[in-house]
CSV table of C-alpha atoms in Angstrom, one decimal:
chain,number,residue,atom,x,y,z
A,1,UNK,CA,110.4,111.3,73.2
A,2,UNK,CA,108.5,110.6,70.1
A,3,UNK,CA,107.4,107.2,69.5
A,4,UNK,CA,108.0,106.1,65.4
A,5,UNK,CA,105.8,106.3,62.9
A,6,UNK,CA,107.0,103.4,61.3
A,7,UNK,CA,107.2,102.8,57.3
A,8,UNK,CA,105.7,100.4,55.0
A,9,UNK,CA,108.9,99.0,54.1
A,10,UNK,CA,111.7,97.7,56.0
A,11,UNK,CA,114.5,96.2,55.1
A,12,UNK,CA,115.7,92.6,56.7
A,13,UNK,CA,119.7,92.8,57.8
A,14,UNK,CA,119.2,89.1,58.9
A,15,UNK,CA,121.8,88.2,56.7
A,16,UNK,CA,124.7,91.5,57.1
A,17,UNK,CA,127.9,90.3,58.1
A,18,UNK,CA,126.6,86.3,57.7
A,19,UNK,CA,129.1,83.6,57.0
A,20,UNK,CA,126.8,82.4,54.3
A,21,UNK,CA,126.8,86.3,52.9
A,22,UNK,CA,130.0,87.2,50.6
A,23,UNK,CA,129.3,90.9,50.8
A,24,UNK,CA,131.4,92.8,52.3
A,25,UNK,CA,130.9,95.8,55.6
A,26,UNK,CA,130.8,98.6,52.9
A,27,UNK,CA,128.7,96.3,50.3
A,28,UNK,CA,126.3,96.2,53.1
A,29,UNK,CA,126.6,99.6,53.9
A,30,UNK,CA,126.0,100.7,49.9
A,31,UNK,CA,122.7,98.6,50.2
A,32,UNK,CA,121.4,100.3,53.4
A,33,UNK,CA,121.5,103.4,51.8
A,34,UNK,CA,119.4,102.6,48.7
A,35,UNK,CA,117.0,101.3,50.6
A,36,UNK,CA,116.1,104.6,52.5
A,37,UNK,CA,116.9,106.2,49.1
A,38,UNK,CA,114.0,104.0,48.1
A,39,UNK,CA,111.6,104.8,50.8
A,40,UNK,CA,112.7,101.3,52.7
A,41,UNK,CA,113.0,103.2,55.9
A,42,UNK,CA,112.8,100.9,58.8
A,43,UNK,CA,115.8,98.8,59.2
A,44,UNK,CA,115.2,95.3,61.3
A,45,UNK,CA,118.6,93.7,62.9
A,46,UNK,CA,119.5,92.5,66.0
A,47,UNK,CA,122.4,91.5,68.4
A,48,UNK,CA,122.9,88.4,67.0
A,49,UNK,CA,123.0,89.0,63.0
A,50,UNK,CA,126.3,88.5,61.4
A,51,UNK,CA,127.2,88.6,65.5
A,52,UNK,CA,127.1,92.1,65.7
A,53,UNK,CA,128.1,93.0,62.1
A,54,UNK,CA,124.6,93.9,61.1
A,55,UNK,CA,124.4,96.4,63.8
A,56,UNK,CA,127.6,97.7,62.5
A,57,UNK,CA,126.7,98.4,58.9
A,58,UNK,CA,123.8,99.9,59.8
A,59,UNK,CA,125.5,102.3,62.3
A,60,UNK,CA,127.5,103.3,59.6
A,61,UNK,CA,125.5,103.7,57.3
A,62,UNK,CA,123.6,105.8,59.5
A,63,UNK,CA,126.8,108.2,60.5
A,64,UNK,CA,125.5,112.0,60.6
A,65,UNK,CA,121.6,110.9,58.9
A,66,UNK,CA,120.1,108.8,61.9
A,67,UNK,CA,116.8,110.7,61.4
A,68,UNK,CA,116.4,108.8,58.1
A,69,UNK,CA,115.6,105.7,59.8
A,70,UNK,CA,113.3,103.2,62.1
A,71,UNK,CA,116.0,101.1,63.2
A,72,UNK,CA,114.0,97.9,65.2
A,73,UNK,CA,116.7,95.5,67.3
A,74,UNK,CA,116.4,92.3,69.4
A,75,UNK,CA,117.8,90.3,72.2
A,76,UNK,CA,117.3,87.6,74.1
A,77,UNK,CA,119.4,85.0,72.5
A,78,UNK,CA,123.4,85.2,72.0
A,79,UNK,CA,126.1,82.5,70.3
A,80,UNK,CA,128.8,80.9,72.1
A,81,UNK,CA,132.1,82.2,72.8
A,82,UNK,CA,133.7,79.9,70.5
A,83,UNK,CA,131.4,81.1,67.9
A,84,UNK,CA,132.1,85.1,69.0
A,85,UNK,CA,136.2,84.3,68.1
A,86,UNK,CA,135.2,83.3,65.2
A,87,UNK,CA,134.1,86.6,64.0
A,88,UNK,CA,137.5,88.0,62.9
A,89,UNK,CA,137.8,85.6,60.8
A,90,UNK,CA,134.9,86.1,58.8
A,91,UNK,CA,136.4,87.3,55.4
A,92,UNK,CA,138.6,84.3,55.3
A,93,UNK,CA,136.2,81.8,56.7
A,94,UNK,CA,133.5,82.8,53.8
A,95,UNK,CA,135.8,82.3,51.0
A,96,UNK,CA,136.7,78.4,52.0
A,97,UNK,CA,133.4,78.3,52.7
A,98,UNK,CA,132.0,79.2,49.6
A,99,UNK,CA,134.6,77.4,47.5
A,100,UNK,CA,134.2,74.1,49.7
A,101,UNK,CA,129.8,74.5,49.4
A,102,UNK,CA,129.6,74.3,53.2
A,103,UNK,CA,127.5,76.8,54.3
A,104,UNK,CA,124.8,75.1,55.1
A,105,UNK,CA,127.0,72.9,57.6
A,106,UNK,CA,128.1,76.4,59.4
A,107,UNK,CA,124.2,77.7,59.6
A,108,UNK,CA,123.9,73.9,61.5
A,109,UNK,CA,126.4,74.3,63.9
A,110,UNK,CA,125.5,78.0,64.3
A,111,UNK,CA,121.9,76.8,65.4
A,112,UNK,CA,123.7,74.7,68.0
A,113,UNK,CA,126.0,77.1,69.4
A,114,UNK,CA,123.1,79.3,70.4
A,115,UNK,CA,122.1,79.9,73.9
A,116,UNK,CA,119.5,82.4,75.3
A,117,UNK,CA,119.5,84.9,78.5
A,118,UNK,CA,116.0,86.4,79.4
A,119,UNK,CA,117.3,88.0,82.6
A,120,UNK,CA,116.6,91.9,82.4
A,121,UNK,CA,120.4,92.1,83.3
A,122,UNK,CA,121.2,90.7,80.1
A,123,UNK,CA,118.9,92.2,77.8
A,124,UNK,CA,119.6,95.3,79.0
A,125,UNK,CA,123.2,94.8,78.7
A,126,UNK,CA,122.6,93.4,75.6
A,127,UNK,CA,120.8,96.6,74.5
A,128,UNK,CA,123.6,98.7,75.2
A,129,UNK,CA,125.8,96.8,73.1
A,130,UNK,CA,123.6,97.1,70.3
A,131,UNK,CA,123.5,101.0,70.8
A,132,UNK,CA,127.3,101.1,70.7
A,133,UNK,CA,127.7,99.2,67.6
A,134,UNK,CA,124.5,101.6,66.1
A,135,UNK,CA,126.5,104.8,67.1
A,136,UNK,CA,122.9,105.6,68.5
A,137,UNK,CA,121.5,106.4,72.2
A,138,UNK,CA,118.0,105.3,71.3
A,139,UNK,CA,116.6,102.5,68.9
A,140,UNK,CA,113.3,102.9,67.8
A,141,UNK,CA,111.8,99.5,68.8
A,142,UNK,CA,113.5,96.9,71.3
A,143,UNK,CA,112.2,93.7,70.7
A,144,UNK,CA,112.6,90.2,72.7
A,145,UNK,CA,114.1,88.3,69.8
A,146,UNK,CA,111.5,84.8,69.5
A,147,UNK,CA,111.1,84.2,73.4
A,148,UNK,CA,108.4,81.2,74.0
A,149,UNK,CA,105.0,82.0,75.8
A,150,UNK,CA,106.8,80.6,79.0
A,151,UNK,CA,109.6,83.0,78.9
A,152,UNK,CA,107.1,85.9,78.4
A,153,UNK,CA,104.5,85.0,81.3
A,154,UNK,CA,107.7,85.1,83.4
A,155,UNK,CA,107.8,88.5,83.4
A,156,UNK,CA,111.3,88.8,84.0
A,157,UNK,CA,111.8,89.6,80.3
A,158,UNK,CA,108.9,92.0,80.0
A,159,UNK,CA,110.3,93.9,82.7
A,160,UNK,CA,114.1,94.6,80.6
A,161,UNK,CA,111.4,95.9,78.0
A,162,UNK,CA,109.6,98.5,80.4
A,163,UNK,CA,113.3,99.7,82.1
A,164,UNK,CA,114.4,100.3,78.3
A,165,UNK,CA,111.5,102.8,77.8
A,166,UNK,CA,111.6,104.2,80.6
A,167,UNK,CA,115.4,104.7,80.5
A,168,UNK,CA,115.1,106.4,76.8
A,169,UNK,CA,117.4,103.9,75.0
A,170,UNK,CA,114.0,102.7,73.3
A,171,UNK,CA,111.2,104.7,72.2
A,172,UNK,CA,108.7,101.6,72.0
A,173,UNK,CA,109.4,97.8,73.1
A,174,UNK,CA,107.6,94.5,72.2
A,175,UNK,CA,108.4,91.1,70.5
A,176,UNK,CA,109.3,89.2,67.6
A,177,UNK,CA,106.9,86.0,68.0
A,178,UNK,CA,107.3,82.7,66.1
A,179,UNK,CA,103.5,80.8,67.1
A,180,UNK,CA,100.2,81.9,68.4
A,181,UNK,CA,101.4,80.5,71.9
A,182,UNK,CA,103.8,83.7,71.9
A,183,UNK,CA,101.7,85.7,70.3
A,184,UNK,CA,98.9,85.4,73.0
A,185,UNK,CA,101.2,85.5,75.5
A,186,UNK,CA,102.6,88.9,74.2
A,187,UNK,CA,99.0,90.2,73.9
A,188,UNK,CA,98.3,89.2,77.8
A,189,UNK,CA,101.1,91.8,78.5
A,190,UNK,CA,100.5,95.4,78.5
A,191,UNK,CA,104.0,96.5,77.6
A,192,UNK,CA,104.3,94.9,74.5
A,193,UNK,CA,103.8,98.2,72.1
A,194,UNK,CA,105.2,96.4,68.5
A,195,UNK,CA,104.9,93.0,67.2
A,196,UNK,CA,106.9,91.1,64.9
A,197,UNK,CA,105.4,88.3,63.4
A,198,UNK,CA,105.8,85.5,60.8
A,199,UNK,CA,103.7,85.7,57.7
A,200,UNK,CA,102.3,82.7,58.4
A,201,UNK,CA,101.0,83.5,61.9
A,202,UNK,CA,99.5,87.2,61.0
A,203,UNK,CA,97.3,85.0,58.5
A,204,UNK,CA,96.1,83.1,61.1
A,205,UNK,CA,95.0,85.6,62.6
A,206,UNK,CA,93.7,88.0,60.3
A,207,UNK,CA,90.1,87.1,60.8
A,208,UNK,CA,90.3,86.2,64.7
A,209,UNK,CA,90.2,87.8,68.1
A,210,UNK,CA,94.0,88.4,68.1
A,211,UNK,CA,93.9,90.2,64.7
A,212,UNK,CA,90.8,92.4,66.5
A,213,UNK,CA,93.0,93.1,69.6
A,214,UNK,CA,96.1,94.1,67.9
A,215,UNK,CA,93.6,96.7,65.6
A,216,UNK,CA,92.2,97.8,69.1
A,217,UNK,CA,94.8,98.4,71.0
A,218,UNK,CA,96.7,100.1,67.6
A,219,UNK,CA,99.4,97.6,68.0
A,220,UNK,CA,102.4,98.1,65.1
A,221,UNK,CA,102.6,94.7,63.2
A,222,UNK,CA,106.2,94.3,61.4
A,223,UNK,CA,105.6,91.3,58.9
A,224,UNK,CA,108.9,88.6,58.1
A,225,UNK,CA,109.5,85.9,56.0
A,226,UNK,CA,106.3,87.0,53.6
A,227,UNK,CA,108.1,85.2,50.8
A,228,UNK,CA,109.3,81.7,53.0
A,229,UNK,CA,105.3,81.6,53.4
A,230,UNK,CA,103.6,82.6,50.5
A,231,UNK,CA,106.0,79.6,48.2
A,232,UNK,CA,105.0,79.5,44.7
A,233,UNK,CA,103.5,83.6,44.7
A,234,UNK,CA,105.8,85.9,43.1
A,235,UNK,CA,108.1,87.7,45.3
A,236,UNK,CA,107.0,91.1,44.4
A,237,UNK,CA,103.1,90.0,44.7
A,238,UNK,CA,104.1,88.3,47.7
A,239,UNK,CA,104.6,91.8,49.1
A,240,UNK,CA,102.0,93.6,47.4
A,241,UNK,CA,100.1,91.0,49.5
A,242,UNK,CA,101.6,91.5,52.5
A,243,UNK,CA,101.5,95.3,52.9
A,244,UNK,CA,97.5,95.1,51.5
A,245,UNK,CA,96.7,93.1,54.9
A,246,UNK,CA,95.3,95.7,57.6
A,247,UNK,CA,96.9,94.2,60.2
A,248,UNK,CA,100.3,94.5,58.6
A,249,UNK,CA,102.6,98.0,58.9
A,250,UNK,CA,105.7,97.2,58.1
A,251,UNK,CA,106.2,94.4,55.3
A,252,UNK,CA,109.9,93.4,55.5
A,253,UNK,CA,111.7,92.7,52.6
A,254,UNK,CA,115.1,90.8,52.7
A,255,UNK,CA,118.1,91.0,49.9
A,256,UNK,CA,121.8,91.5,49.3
A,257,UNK,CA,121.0,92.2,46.0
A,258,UNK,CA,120.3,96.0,45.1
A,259,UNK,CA,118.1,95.2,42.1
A,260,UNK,CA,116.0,92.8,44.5
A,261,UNK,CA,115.3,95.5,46.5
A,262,UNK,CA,114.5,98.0,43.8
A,263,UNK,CA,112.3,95.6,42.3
A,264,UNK,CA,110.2,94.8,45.8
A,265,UNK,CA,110.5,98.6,46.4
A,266,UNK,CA,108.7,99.2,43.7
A,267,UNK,CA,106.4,96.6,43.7
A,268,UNK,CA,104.3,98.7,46.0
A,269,UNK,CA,104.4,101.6,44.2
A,270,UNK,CA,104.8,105.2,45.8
A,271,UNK,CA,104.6,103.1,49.4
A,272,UNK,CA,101.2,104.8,50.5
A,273,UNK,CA,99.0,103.4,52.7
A,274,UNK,CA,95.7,104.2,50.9
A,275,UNK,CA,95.6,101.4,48.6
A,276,UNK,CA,94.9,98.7,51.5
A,277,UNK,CA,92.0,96.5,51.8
């Protein structure tokens, strides 16, 4: 199997299938395909986005074109099962919600429902639940979704990433860091084939031994929340920024709006490569 070549543009599905996000499945669908219409080709989600919903917008909107895409998903942490018979009720939930100016109160107690299972049992099952609601038998990055440098050094977790290679269900595995702590402790393991990483960490690092190891070893670098850590800069410059870093190879870009992502879509031009630093 292949491994990706992945894009310089993703686009974030953090927020698909939210409580805090009015659009609806086939709103969300609509915006998936302008992205890869765009160039935007690698799609970022994971089990727990819009608890599942994410997954589901992009497997439609992937029905019969699954070629067109990178899709990157991660495990490791799952809600409550109060917060799982919730999900039904989504489209009435988001209208009271919005009318009442209470989301912010739902992403709090969201936080708190949240629990975590690192056992290779569960990311692996985990995995497979995320392929169903894909309506794929591969993704093309499985990532461990923000474990700490404890949690990695384990090795318990590591080890669901190497059986999902080996089985085919992921044609490269890795991990979505938050700190340096996890980041080092990512780069001590010789399974971790991607990275995702915070803006704020990958400049950090730029000029430092990690930033030289992840060039060495060729290491894909997914970059997040470039505009949460670049406050003040211009959204589109932001970007610009972002996919001109040479450690960077994927600059995510997050929006439900389709103009946003016209706008940051185009704020690198024809996407190439050649214009880095």
């Amino acid at each position: 199997m292949t491994a990706p070549a992945f894009p310089p543009l993703g686009l974030g599905c953090a927020k698909m299938g939210s409580f805090n996000n009015p659009s609806t499945l086939g709103d969300s669908v609509a915006l998936i395909r302008l992205a890869l219409d765009l160039g935007v080709s690698l799609l970022d989600t994971a089990n727990i986005y819009g608890q599942g919903d994410s997954e589901r917008a992009i497997g439609r909107a992937l029905r019969g074109q699954r070629h067109r895409a990178q899709v990157v998903t991660k495990a490791g942490n799952a809600f409550s099962a109060k917060m799982r018979l919730m999900r039904p009720l989504k489209p009435l939930l988001r209208a009271v919600l919005a009318r009442r100016q209470m989301g912010a109160a739902v992403t709090a107690q969201r936080a708190g429902a949240m629990r975590t299972d690192w056992s290779q049992a569960g990311l692996l099952r985990e995995l497979d639940g995320s392929l169903r609601r894909l309506r794929s038998d591969h993704v093309d990055a499985f990532l461990l979704h923000s474990p700490d440098a404890a949690t990695i050094a384990r090795g318990e977790a590591v080890g669901a990433l190497a059986e999902a290679k080996r089985s085919g269900r992921a044609r490269l595995v890795g991990i979505a860091c938050d700190d340096l702590a996890g980041l080092d402790a990512a780069l001590a393991s010789e399974v971790t084939e991607v990275l995702e990483l915070p803006w704020d960490v990958i400049a950090a690092i730029a000029e430092d031994a990690r930033g030289a190891a992840i060039r060495a070893r060729g290491i894909p670098v997914i970059a997040r929340e470039v505009l949460r850590f670049q406050p003040g800069v211009d959204a589109a410059a932001a970007v610009r920024r972002a996919h001109a870093s040479p450690l960077v190879t994927t600059t995510l870009i997050g929006s439900r709006q389709p103009e946003r992502v016209r706008a940051l879509a185009a704020s690198i031009g024809d996407h190439s490569q050649g214009d880095r630093a």
